[in-house]
């Protein structure tokens, strides 16, 4: 005769509760949108461009597909981390302004702990200065097992120093000759006099967005310009390239496909070159962007950009600054952190290529999630 066991009603209620909670969590995890942390700002002279780019990313990341948490790093290096995500629709600018008036700025360790109070699925960083261009934030993502929608940490580290970048890529593309500033300024001036003819560029070896770059047209200006550059970082002296400056951006999307955006020709107008102020004040240069099939030379630039991108690990988004001369093309700089404002090339390239900001950002995030941590 079968024996039936009578279960305690409280135990049955407990099983029902556990089943309901498990079902909710399962469905929630299946439907949960990936959580993106967008990091911007920093202690660099270009923190204004970084903040503008961070706002741009927060606006155009498809918020119907991703949860977006903005993280602002102040000029003092403190983090402002809201606890929630941005609204699914609408303009983010007024929301961000109010958020960062209210959210406290805390030391980086506390800010990171605050951010990681929720699962972060992917990191998108446009941080400039300390921890930004040198790949530290990208390496932090790797350390924490969080995919980063950007280049590899090593690519950032190798390209943030102009001299190191030129050496790293010398088998792919040449760079303008350069003399590194030593401790003795008088010796350097004599070395430059013996090697170069003005006009010359004096550049901090580690800087971004043309910060600290000066053009000198006589040797008499050289010593003071070197001193100013060395106050930022070690300095480089280069002859001004005779070629036409061109910027070209490359990125990798899902399934490994590489995309090259139409190149931008930078034409000086009120400024002698694409200087720090030209990225902030209209009319100093013109940014001319067209489809490369209209220009054989620009088509060649795309091939160079693809090769450099691949050499540097082929991940994320890179922008190359090139000088195209009558007989050769030289690499001026590689930017591993994008800048997206109307006075910088990227937005012009997206429009010329028929690529929306939302598509670019979705592509970068999807690639990072597909690839996983670097």
mmCIF file of C-alpha atoms in Angstrom:
data_model
loop_
_atom_site.group_PDB
_atom_site.id
_atom_site.type_symbol
_atom_site.label_atom_id
_atom_site.label_comp_id
_atom_site.label_asym_id
_atom_site.label_seq_id
_atom_site.Cartn_x
_atom_site.Cartn_y
_atom_site.Cartn_z
ATOM 1 C CA UNK A 1 0.000 0.000 0.000
ATOM 2 C CA UNK A 2 1.637 3.315 -1.070
ATOM 3 C CA UNK A 3 2.700 5.678 1.649
ATOM 4 C CA UNK A 4 2.237 9.413 1.073
ATOM 5 C CA UNK A 5 4.191 12.017 2.927
ATOM 6 C CA UNK A 6 2.366 15.129 4.016
ATOM 7 C CA UNK A 7 4.475 18.256 3.514
ATOM 8 C CA UNK A 8 4.343 21.145 5.893
ATOM 9 C CA UNK A 9 2.354 23.999 4.213
ATOM 10 C CA UNK A 10 5.078 26.422 5.259
ATOM 11 C CA UNK A 11 7.627 24.368 3.299
ATOM 12 C CA UNK A 12 5.368 24.439 0.233
ATOM 13 C CA UNK A 13 5.026 28.217 0.544
ATOM 14 C CA UNK A 14 8.815 28.490 0.750
ATOM 15 C CA UNK A 15 9.211 26.420 -2.436
ATOM 16 C CA UNK A 16 6.693 28.623 -4.234
ATOM 17 C CA UNK A 17 8.540 31.738 -3.106
ATOM 18 C CA UNK A 18 11.925 30.372 -4.254
ATOM 19 C CA UNK A 19 10.432 29.369 -7.608
ATOM 20 C CA UNK A 20 8.959 32.854 -8.092
ATOM 21 C CA UNK A 21 12.221 34.577 -7.178
ATOM 22 C CA UNK A 22 14.245 32.262 -9.409
ATOM 23 C CA UNK A 23 11.895 32.827 -12.335
ATOM 24 C CA UNK A 24 12.070 36.602 -11.837
ATOM 25 C CA UNK A 25 15.864 36.612 -11.672
ATOM 26 C CA UNK A 26 16.147 34.372 -14.739
ATOM 27 C CA UNK A 27 13.847 36.574 -16.801
ATOM 28 C CA UNK A 28 15.495 39.740 -15.470
ATOM 29 C CA UNK A 29 18.988 38.550 -16.408
ATOM 30 C CA UNK A 30 17.771 37.573 -19.870
ATOM 31 C CA UNK A 31 16.150 40.943 -20.445
ATOM 32 C CA UNK A 32 18.680 43.143 -18.610
ATOM 33 C CA UNK A 33 20.322 45.675 -20.852
ATOM 34 C CA UNK A 34 24.143 45.743 -20.757
ATOM 35 C CA UNK A 35 25.403 48.371 -18.333
ATOM 36 C CA UNK A 36 27.899 50.830 -19.880
ATOM 37 C CA UNK A 37 30.099 53.159 -17.830
ATOM 38 C CA UNK A 38 31.157 56.245 -19.825
ATOM 39 C CA UNK A 39 34.244 57.871 -18.261
ATOM 40 C CA UNK A 40 35.312 61.395 -19.247
ATOM 41 C CA UNK A 41 37.036 64.544 -17.995
ATOM 42 C CA UNK A 42 40.443 64.310 -16.331
ATOM 43 C CA UNK A 43 43.298 66.596 -15.320
ATOM 44 C CA UNK A 44 44.444 67.371 -18.880
ATOM 45 C CA UNK A 45 44.244 70.768 -20.629
ATOM 46 C CA UNK A 46 41.847 68.916 -22.944
ATOM 47 C CA UNK A 47 39.363 67.930 -20.244
ATOM 48 C CA UNK A 48 36.834 70.292 -21.884
ATOM 49 C CA UNK A 49 36.990 68.308 -25.141
ATOM 50 C CA UNK A 50 36.816 65.068 -23.160
ATOM 51 C CA UNK A 51 33.705 66.256 -21.307
ATOM 52 C CA UNK A 52 32.071 67.319 -24.576
ATOM 53 C CA UNK A 53 32.863 63.891 -26.058
ATOM 54 C CA UNK A 54 31.543 62.151 -22.946
ATOM 55 C CA UNK A 55 28.265 64.073 -23.206
ATOM 56 C CA UNK A 56 28.114 63.150 -26.911
ATOM 57 C CA UNK A 57 28.600 59.455 -26.115
ATOM 58 C CA UNK A 58 25.937 59.532 -23.392
ATOM 59 C CA UNK A 59 23.524 61.149 -25.854
ATOM 60 C CA UNK A 60 24.089 58.765 -28.757
ATOM 61 C CA UNK A 61 24.684 55.382 -27.129
ATOM 62 C CA UNK A 62 21.314 53.670 -27.835
ATOM 63 C CA UNK A 63 19.792 53.872 -24.350
ATOM 64 C CA UNK A 64 16.944 51.597 -25.396
ATOM 65 C CA UNK A 65 19.612 48.887 -25.672
ATOM 66 C CA UNK A 66 22.114 49.881 -22.966
ATOM 67 C CA UNK A 67 22.012 51.220 -19.426
ATOM 68 C CA UNK A 68 24.384 54.212 -19.355
ATOM 69 C CA UNK A 69 26.126 55.554 -16.261
ATOM 70 C CA UNK A 70 28.227 58.703 -16.791
ATOM 71 C CA UNK A 71 31.423 59.010 -14.727
ATOM 72 C CA UNK A 72 33.051 62.435 -14.611
ATOM 73 C CA UNK A 73 36.654 62.808 -13.444
ATOM 74 C CA UNK A 74 37.342 66.304 -12.127
ATOM 75 C CA UNK A 75 40.432 68.416 -12.797
ATOM 76 C CA UNK A 76 41.622 67.402 -9.308
ATOM 77 C CA UNK A 77 41.299 63.710 -10.234
ATOM 78 C CA UNK A 78 38.200 62.943 -8.141
ATOM 79 C CA UNK A 79 35.347 60.819 -9.493
ATOM 80 C CA UNK A 80 31.669 61.737 -9.706
ATOM 81 C CA UNK A 81 29.607 58.552 -10.062
ATOM 82 C CA UNK A 82 25.780 58.693 -10.097
ATOM 83 C CA UNK A 83 24.101 55.629 -8.614
ATOM 84 C CA UNK A 84 21.536 55.235 -11.397
ATOM 85 C CA UNK A 85 21.455 55.225 -15.190
ATOM 86 C CA UNK A 86 20.466 57.935 -17.649
ATOM 87 C CA UNK A 87 16.865 58.146 -18.914
ATOM 88 C CA UNK A 88 16.045 56.007 -21.937
ATOM 89 C CA UNK A 89 15.245 59.007 -24.134
ATOM 90 C CA UNK A 90 15.570 62.773 -24.320
ATOM 91 C CA UNK A 91 18.469 65.209 -24.171
ATOM 92 C CA UNK A 92 21.130 64.168 -21.663
ATOM 93 C CA UNK A 93 22.849 67.549 -21.359
ATOM 94 C CA UNK A 94 20.478 69.115 -18.792
ATOM 95 C CA UNK A 95 20.316 65.805 -16.919
ATOM 96 C CA UNK A 96 24.111 65.571 -16.721
ATOM 97 C CA UNK A 97 24.449 69.163 -15.578
ATOM 98 C CA UNK A 98 22.027 68.569 -12.708
ATOM 99 C CA UNK A 99 23.568 65.204 -11.836
ATOM 100 C CA UNK A 100 27.073 66.562 -11.485
ATOM 101 C CA UNK A 101 25.876 69.488 -9.394
ATOM 102 C CA UNK A 102 24.426 66.972 -6.933
ATOM 103 C CA UNK A 103 26.809 63.992 -7.047
ATOM 104 C CA UNK A 104 29.803 64.301 -4.696
ATOM 105 C CA UNK A 105 33.354 64.145 -6.055
ATOM 106 C CA UNK A 106 35.200 61.380 -4.206
ATOM 107 C CA UNK A 107 38.715 59.869 -4.375
ATOM 108 C CA UNK A 108 39.188 57.427 -7.281
ATOM 109 C CA UNK A 109 39.129 54.299 -5.080
ATOM 110 C CA UNK A 110 35.810 55.350 -3.555
ATOM 111 C CA UNK A 111 34.445 56.293 -6.966
ATOM 112 C CA UNK A 112 35.399 52.908 -8.394
ATOM 113 C CA UNK A 113 33.756 51.107 -5.471
ATOM 114 C CA UNK A 114 30.625 53.186 -6.013
ATOM 115 C CA UNK A 115 30.607 52.335 -9.738
ATOM 116 C CA UNK A 116 31.113 48.615 -9.125
ATOM 117 C CA UNK A 117 28.170 48.511 -6.739
ATOM 118 C CA UNK A 118 26.310 47.463 -9.889
ATOM 119 C CA UNK A 119 27.586 45.060 -12.507
ATOM 120 C CA UNK A 120 29.430 46.950 -15.255
ATOM 121 C CA UNK A 121 29.302 45.046 -18.545
ATOM 122 C CA UNK A 122 31.432 47.348 -20.706
ATOM 123 C CA UNK A 123 33.594 50.435 -20.225
ATOM 124 C CA UNK A 124 33.775 53.323 -22.696
ATOM 125 C CA UNK A 125 36.469 55.822 -21.770
ATOM 126 C CA UNK A 126 37.348 59.187 -23.288
ATOM 127 C CA UNK A 127 39.310 60.263 -20.199
ATOM 128 C CA UNK A 128 42.263 62.552 -20.985
ATOM 129 C CA UNK A 129 45.453 63.221 -19.079
ATOM 130 C CA UNK A 130 46.569 61.041 -16.162
ATOM 131 C CA UNK A 131 45.060 57.584 -16.510
ATOM 132 C CA UNK A 132 43.485 58.344 -19.889
ATOM 133 C CA UNK A 133 45.632 58.399 -23.024
ATOM 134 C CA UNK A 134 48.324 56.183 -21.477
ATOM 135 C CA UNK A 135 45.947 53.213 -21.325
ATOM 136 C CA UNK A 136 45.585 53.034 -17.543
ATOM 137 C CA UNK A 137 41.782 53.033 -17.684
ATOM 138 C CA UNK A 138 41.861 50.382 -20.416
ATOM 139 C CA UNK A 139 44.206 48.273 -18.263
ATOM 140 C CA UNK A 140 41.877 48.721 -15.285
ATOM 141 C CA UNK A 141 39.079 47.209 -17.346
ATOM 142 C CA UNK A 142 41.331 44.265 -18.190
ATOM 143 C CA UNK A 143 42.279 43.818 -14.517
ATOM 144 C CA UNK A 144 38.626 43.837 -13.444
ATOM 145 C CA UNK A 145 37.512 41.546 -16.267
ATOM 146 C CA UNK A 146 35.377 44.277 -17.868
ATOM 147 C CA UNK A 147 35.416 44.612 -21.689
ATOM 148 C CA UNK A 148 36.594 48.037 -22.875
ATOM 149 C CA UNK A 149 35.170 49.559 -26.064
ATOM 150 C CA UNK A 150 38.533 50.861 -27.198
ATOM 151 C CA UNK A 151 42.082 49.946 -28.222
ATOM 152 C CA UNK A 152 44.233 47.546 -26.225
ATOM 153 C CA UNK A 153 46.069 48.940 -23.177
ATOM 154 C CA UNK A 154 49.403 48.381 -24.940
ATOM 155 C CA UNK A 155 48.255 50.314 -28.039
ATOM 156 C CA UNK A 156 47.308 53.284 -25.849
ATOM 157 C CA UNK A 157 50.567 53.128 -23.919
ATOM 158 C CA UNK A 158 52.702 52.880 -27.065
ATOM 159 C CA UNK A 159 50.993 55.759 -28.860
ATOM 160 C CA UNK A 160 50.639 58.295 -26.023
ATOM 161 C CA UNK A 161 54.344 59.192 -26.327
ATOM 162 C CA UNK A 162 55.111 60.659 -29.757
ATOM 163 C CA UNK A 163 58.719 59.424 -29.801
ATOM 164 C CA UNK A 164 57.775 55.917 -28.661
ATOM 165 C CA UNK A 165 54.947 55.796 -31.200
ATOM 166 C CA UNK A 166 57.260 56.753 -34.067
ATOM 167 C CA UNK A 167 59.732 54.051 -33.021
ATOM 168 C CA UNK A 168 56.990 51.442 -32.607
ATOM 169 C CA UNK A 169 55.607 52.030 -36.119
ATOM 170 C CA UNK A 170 58.805 52.781 -38.032
ATOM 171 C CA UNK A 171 58.550 49.533 -40.034
ATOM 172 C CA UNK A 172 55.024 50.502 -41.146
ATOM 173 C CA UNK A 173 55.316 54.248 -41.767
ATOM 174 C CA UNK A 174 57.980 56.897 -41.262
ATOM 175 C CA UNK A 175 57.614 59.922 -38.968
ATOM 176 C CA UNK A 176 59.270 63.344 -39.211
ATOM 177 C CA UNK A 177 62.836 63.447 -37.915
ATOM 178 C CA UNK A 178 62.993 64.526 -34.279
ATOM 179 C CA UNK A 179 65.557 65.459 -31.646
ATOM 180 C CA UNK A 180 64.721 64.778 -28.015
ATOM 181 C CA UNK A 181 65.484 67.562 -25.595
ATOM 182 C CA UNK A 182 68.200 66.701 -23.093
ATOM 183 C CA UNK A 183 69.114 68.420 -19.848
ATOM 184 C CA UNK A 184 71.416 70.990 -21.484
ATOM 185 C CA UNK A 185 69.318 73.426 -23.525
ATOM 186 C CA UNK A 186 72.378 75.121 -25.075
ATOM 187 C CA UNK A 187 73.664 71.810 -26.445
ATOM 188 C CA UNK A 188 70.209 71.040 -27.841
ATOM 189 C CA UNK A 189 69.958 74.399 -29.595
ATOM 190 C CA UNK A 190 73.309 73.819 -31.283
ATOM 191 C CA UNK A 191 72.261 70.301 -32.303
ATOM 192 C CA UNK A 192 69.019 71.623 -33.787
ATOM 193 C CA UNK A 193 70.872 74.415 -35.627
ATOM 194 C CA UNK A 194 73.140 71.810 -37.190
ATOM 195 C CA UNK A 195 70.283 69.498 -38.197
ATOM 196 C CA UNK A 196 67.158 71.492 -39.056
ATOM 197 C CA UNK A 197 65.987 74.693 -40.707
ATOM 198 C CA UNK A 198 62.977 76.638 -39.315
ATOM 199 C CA UNK A 199 60.024 76.558 -39.139
ATOM 200 C CA UNK A 200 60.183 74.000 -36.330
ATOM 201 C CA UNK A 201 57.654 72.400 -34.012
ATOM 202 C CA UNK A 202 58.433 72.080 -30.314
ATOM 203 C CA UNK A 203 56.232 69.413 -28.736
ATOM 204 C CA UNK A 204 55.841 67.802 -25.326
ATOM 205 C CA UNK A 205 56.480 64.106 -25.972
ATOM 206 C CA UNK A 206 53.347 63.159 -24.039
ATOM 207 C CA UNK A 207 50.395 65.452 -24.696
ATOM 208 C CA UNK A 208 47.178 65.301 -26.680
ATOM 209 C CA UNK A 209 44.996 67.660 -28.670
ATOM 210 C CA UNK A 210 47.949 69.882 -29.683
ATOM 211 C CA UNK A 211 48.399 70.902 -26.024
ATOM 212 C CA UNK A 212 51.765 72.575 -25.496
ATOM 213 C CA UNK A 213 52.815 72.460 -29.166
ATOM 214 C CA UNK A 214 54.520 75.604 -30.484
ATOM 215 C CA UNK A 215 55.831 76.607 -33.884
ATOM 216 C CA UNK A 216 59.052 78.636 -33.962
ATOM 217 C CA UNK A 217 60.176 80.430 -37.103
ATOM 218 C CA UNK A 218 63.655 81.493 -35.911
ATOM 219 C CA UNK A 219 66.354 79.853 -33.824
ATOM 220 C CA UNK A 220 66.130 82.770 -31.367
ATOM 221 C CA UNK A 221 62.719 81.476 -30.216
ATOM 222 C CA UNK A 222 63.928 77.920 -29.726
ATOM 223 C CA UNK A 223 65.316 77.899 -26.187
ATOM 224 C CA UNK A 224 62.245 79.496 -24.560
ATOM 225 C CA UNK A 225 59.855 77.211 -26.478
ATOM 226 C CA UNK A 226 61.796 74.129 -25.362
ATOM 227 C CA UNK A 227 61.618 75.267 -21.731
ATOM 228 C CA UNK A 228 57.847 75.677 -21.970
ATOM 229 C CA UNK A 229 57.405 72.236 -23.561
ATOM 230 C CA UNK A 230 59.636 70.588 -20.939
ATOM 231 C CA UNK A 231 57.485 72.086 -18.184
ATOM 232 C CA UNK A 232 54.749 69.712 -19.431
ATOM 233 C CA UNK A 233 56.886 66.694 -20.338
ATOM 234 C CA UNK A 234 60.096 65.799 -22.126
ATOM 235 C CA UNK A 235 60.274 67.768 -25.383
ATOM 236 C CA UNK A 236 60.755 66.929 -29.052
ATOM 237 C CA UNK A 237 62.009 69.257 -31.772
ATOM 238 C CA UNK A 238 60.881 68.524 -35.338
ATOM 239 C CA UNK A 239 61.028 70.412 -38.621
ATOM 240 C CA UNK A 240 57.569 71.373 -39.804
ATOM 241 C CA UNK A 241 56.381 68.826 -42.351
ATOM 242 C CA UNK A 242 55.842 70.207 -45.857
ATOM 243 C CA UNK A 243 52.976 67.789 -46.426
ATOM 244 C CA UNK A 244 49.228 68.309 -46.205
ATOM 245 C CA UNK A 245 47.802 67.319 -42.807
ATOM 246 C CA UNK A 246 45.135 64.614 -43.016
ATOM 247 C CA UNK A 247 43.245 62.800 -40.240
ATOM 248 C CA UNK A 248 41.754 59.345 -40.751
ATOM 249 C CA UNK A 249 39.801 57.189 -38.277
ATOM 250 C CA UNK A 250 39.607 53.393 -38.153
ATOM 251 C CA UNK A 251 37.480 51.099 -35.986
ATOM 252 C CA UNK A 252 36.626 47.426 -35.647
ATOM 253 C CA UNK A 253 33.080 46.142 -35.321
ATOM 254 C CA UNK A 254 31.431 42.802 -34.525
ATOM 255 C CA UNK A 255 32.777 39.690 -36.237
ATOM 256 C CA UNK A 256 36.105 41.481 -36.654
ATOM 257 C CA UNK A 257 35.205 43.735 -39.576
ATOM 258 C CA UNK A 258 37.458 46.816 -39.892
ATOM 259 C CA UNK A 259 35.894 50.104 -41.024
ATOM 260 C CA UNK A 260 37.851 53.141 -42.283
ATOM 261 C CA UNK A 261 35.990 56.450 -42.219
ATOM 262 C CA UNK A 262 36.530 59.046 -44.970
ATOM 263 C CA UNK A 263 39.734 61.040 -44.322
ATOM 264 C CA UNK A 264 39.662 64.718 -43.342
ATOM 265 C CA UNK A 265 41.996 67.252 -44.964
ATOM 266 C CA UNK A 266 42.926 69.982 -42.468
ATOM 267 C CA UNK A 267 43.431 73.354 -44.168
ATOM 268 C CA UNK A 268 44.834 76.264 -42.087
ATOM 269 C CA UNK A 269 42.863 79.510 -42.309
ATOM 270 C CA UNK A 270 43.380 81.967 -39.457
ATOM 271 C CA UNK A 271 45.844 79.617 -37.733
ATOM 272 C CA UNK A 272 49.163 78.476 -39.208
ATOM 273 C CA UNK A 273 48.425 74.880 -38.165
ATOM 274 C CA UNK A 274 45.760 72.831 -36.353
ATOM 275 C CA UNK A 275 46.625 74.202 -32.933
ATOM 276 C CA UNK A 276 45.078 73.951 -29.464
ATOM 277 C CA UNK A 277 42.717 76.888 -30.096
ATOM 278 C CA UNK A 278 41.590 75.585 -33.508
ATOM 279 C CA UNK A 279 39.854 72.729 -31.682
ATOM 280 C CA UNK A 280 37.839 75.273 -29.703
ATOM 281 C CA UNK A 281 37.361 78.322 -31.917
ATOM 282 C CA UNK A 282 35.780 78.142 -35.358
ATOM 283 C CA UNK A 283 37.400 79.611 -38.460
ATOM 284 C CA UNK A 284 41.013 78.866 -37.578
ATOM 285 C CA UNK A 285 41.094 75.815 -39.886
ATOM 286 C CA UNK A 286 38.747 74.112 -42.347
ATOM 287 C CA UNK A 287 37.993 70.406 -42.006
ATOM 288 C CA UNK A 288 37.327 69.071 -45.523
ATOM 289 C CA UNK A 289 35.977 65.540 -45.633
ATOM 290 C CA UNK A 290 34.853 63.630 -48.726
ATOM 291 C CA UNK A 291 34.538 60.079 -49.934
ATOM 292 C CA UNK A 292 38.012 58.716 -50.775
ATOM 293 C CA UNK A 293 37.021 57.348 -54.185
ATOM 294 C CA UNK A 294 37.064 60.961 -55.364
ATOM 295 C CA UNK A 295 40.766 61.238 -54.545
ATOM 296 C CA UNK A 296 43.372 58.539 -55.262
ATOM 297 C CA UNK A 297 45.755 59.940 -52.655
ATOM 298 C CA UNK A 298 43.140 59.737 -49.914
ATOM 299 C CA UNK A 299 42.407 56.176 -50.971
ATOM 300 C CA UNK A 300 46.083 55.378 -50.324
ATOM 301 C CA UNK A 301 45.810 57.001 -46.887
ATOM 302 C CA UNK A 302 43.005 54.590 -46.003
ATOM 303 C CA UNK A 303 45.296 51.649 -46.780
ATOM 304 C CA UNK A 304 48.009 53.090 -44.519
ATOM 305 C CA UNK A 305 45.498 53.641 -41.726
ATOM 306 C CA UNK A 306 44.289 50.052 -41.987
ATOM 307 C CA UNK A 307 47.881 48.780 -41.750
ATOM 308 C CA UNK A 308 48.730 50.937 -38.718
ATOM 309 C CA UNK A 309 45.484 49.936 -36.999
ATOM 310 C CA UNK A 310 46.267 46.256 -37.492
ATOM 311 C CA UNK A 311 49.850 46.700 -36.259
ATOM 312 C CA UNK A 312 48.531 48.279 -33.040
ATOM 313 C CA UNK A 313 46.243 45.373 -32.207
ATOM 314 C CA UNK A 314 43.251 46.326 -34.338
ATOM 315 C CA UNK A 315 40.720 47.071 -31.591
ATOM 316 C CA UNK A 316 38.495 50.013 -30.741
ATOM 317 C CA UNK A 317 38.774 53.326 -32.571
ATOM 318 C CA UNK A 318 42.030 55.030 -33.587
ATOM 319 C CA UNK A 319 42.543 58.354 -35.369
ATOM 320 C CA UNK A 320 45.793 58.909 -37.269
ATOM 321 C CA UNK A 321 47.229 62.321 -38.090
ATOM 322 C CA UNK A 322 49.283 62.123 -41.287
ATOM 323 C CA UNK A 323 51.281 64.528 -43.442
ATOM 324 C CA UNK A 324 50.944 63.776 -47.158
ATOM 325 C CA UNK A 325 53.816 65.107 -49.226
ATOM 326 C CA UNK A 326 54.517 64.898 -52.962
ATOM 327 C CA UNK A 327 56.722 61.824 -52.508
ATOM 328 C CA UNK A 328 55.862 60.326 -49.131
ATOM 329 C CA UNK A 329 53.346 60.117 -46.308
ATOM 330 C CA UNK A 330 54.505 60.594 -42.709
ATOM 331 C CA UNK A 331 52.829 59.769 -39.414
ATOM 332 C CA UNK A 332 52.440 62.756 -37.097
ATOM 333 C CA UNK A 333 50.467 61.184 -34.267
ATOM 334 C CA UNK A 334 48.069 58.393 -33.285
ATOM 335 C CA UNK A 335 45.115 59.241 -31.038
ATOM 336 C CA UNK A 336 43.747 56.293 -29.067
ATOM 337 C CA UNK A 337 41.053 58.343 -27.285
ATOM 338 C CA UNK A 338 38.384 59.791 -29.610
ATOM 339 C CA UNK A 339 37.324 63.438 -29.573
ATOM 340 C CA UNK A 340 33.857 64.164 -30.944
ATOM 341 C CA UNK A 341 33.142 67.879 -31.362
ATOM 342 C CA UNK A 342 32.221 69.980 -34.392
ATOM 343 C CA UNK A 343 35.756 71.407 -34.532
ATOM 344 C CA UNK A 344 37.472 68.003 -34.655
ATOM 345 C CA UNK A 345 37.436 65.518 -37.567
ATOM 346 C CA UNK A 346 35.427 62.547 -36.256
ATOM 347 C CA UNK A 347 31.906 63.980 -36.614
ATOM 348 C CA UNK A 348 32.704 65.231 -40.128
ATOM 349 C CA UNK A 349 33.992 61.765 -41.055
ATOM 350 C CA UNK A 350 30.864 60.063 -39.736
ATOM 351 C CA UNK A 351 28.622 62.354 -41.787
ATOM 352 C CA UNK A 352 30.689 61.912 -44.959
ATOM 353 C CA UNK A 353 30.642 58.145 -44.516
ATOM 354 C CA UNK A 354 26.910 57.967 -43.824
ATOM 355 C CA UNK A 355 27.534 56.529 -40.352
ATOM 356 C CA UNK A 356 25.419 57.798 -37.469
ATOM 357 C CA UNK A 357 27.001 58.399 -34.042
ATOM 358 C CA UNK A 358 24.586 55.837 -32.580
ATOM 359 C CA UNK A 359 25.745 53.214 -35.086
ATOM 360 C CA UNK A 360 29.435 53.869 -34.361
ATOM 361 C CA UNK A 361 28.969 53.659 -30.598
ATOM 362 C CA UNK A 362 26.725 50.595 -30.804
ATOM 363 C CA UNK A 363 29.298 48.938 -33.061
ATOM 364 C CA UNK A 364 32.163 49.624 -30.634
ATOM 365 C CA UNK A 365 30.162 48.403 -27.639
ATOM 366 C CA UNK A 366 28.904 45.294 -29.442
ATOM 367 C CA UNK A 367 32.465 44.435 -30.465
ATOM 368 C CA UNK A 368 33.695 44.797 -26.876
ATOM 369 C CA UNK A 369 30.905 42.591 -25.531
ATOM 370 C CA UNK A 370 31.502 40.007 -28.262
ATOM 371 C CA UNK A 371 35.278 39.988 -27.691
ATOM 372 C CA UNK A 372 35.265 40.143 -23.898
ATOM 373 C CA UNK A 373 38.038 41.588 -21.706
ATOM 374 C CA UNK A 374 41.388 42.206 -23.391
#
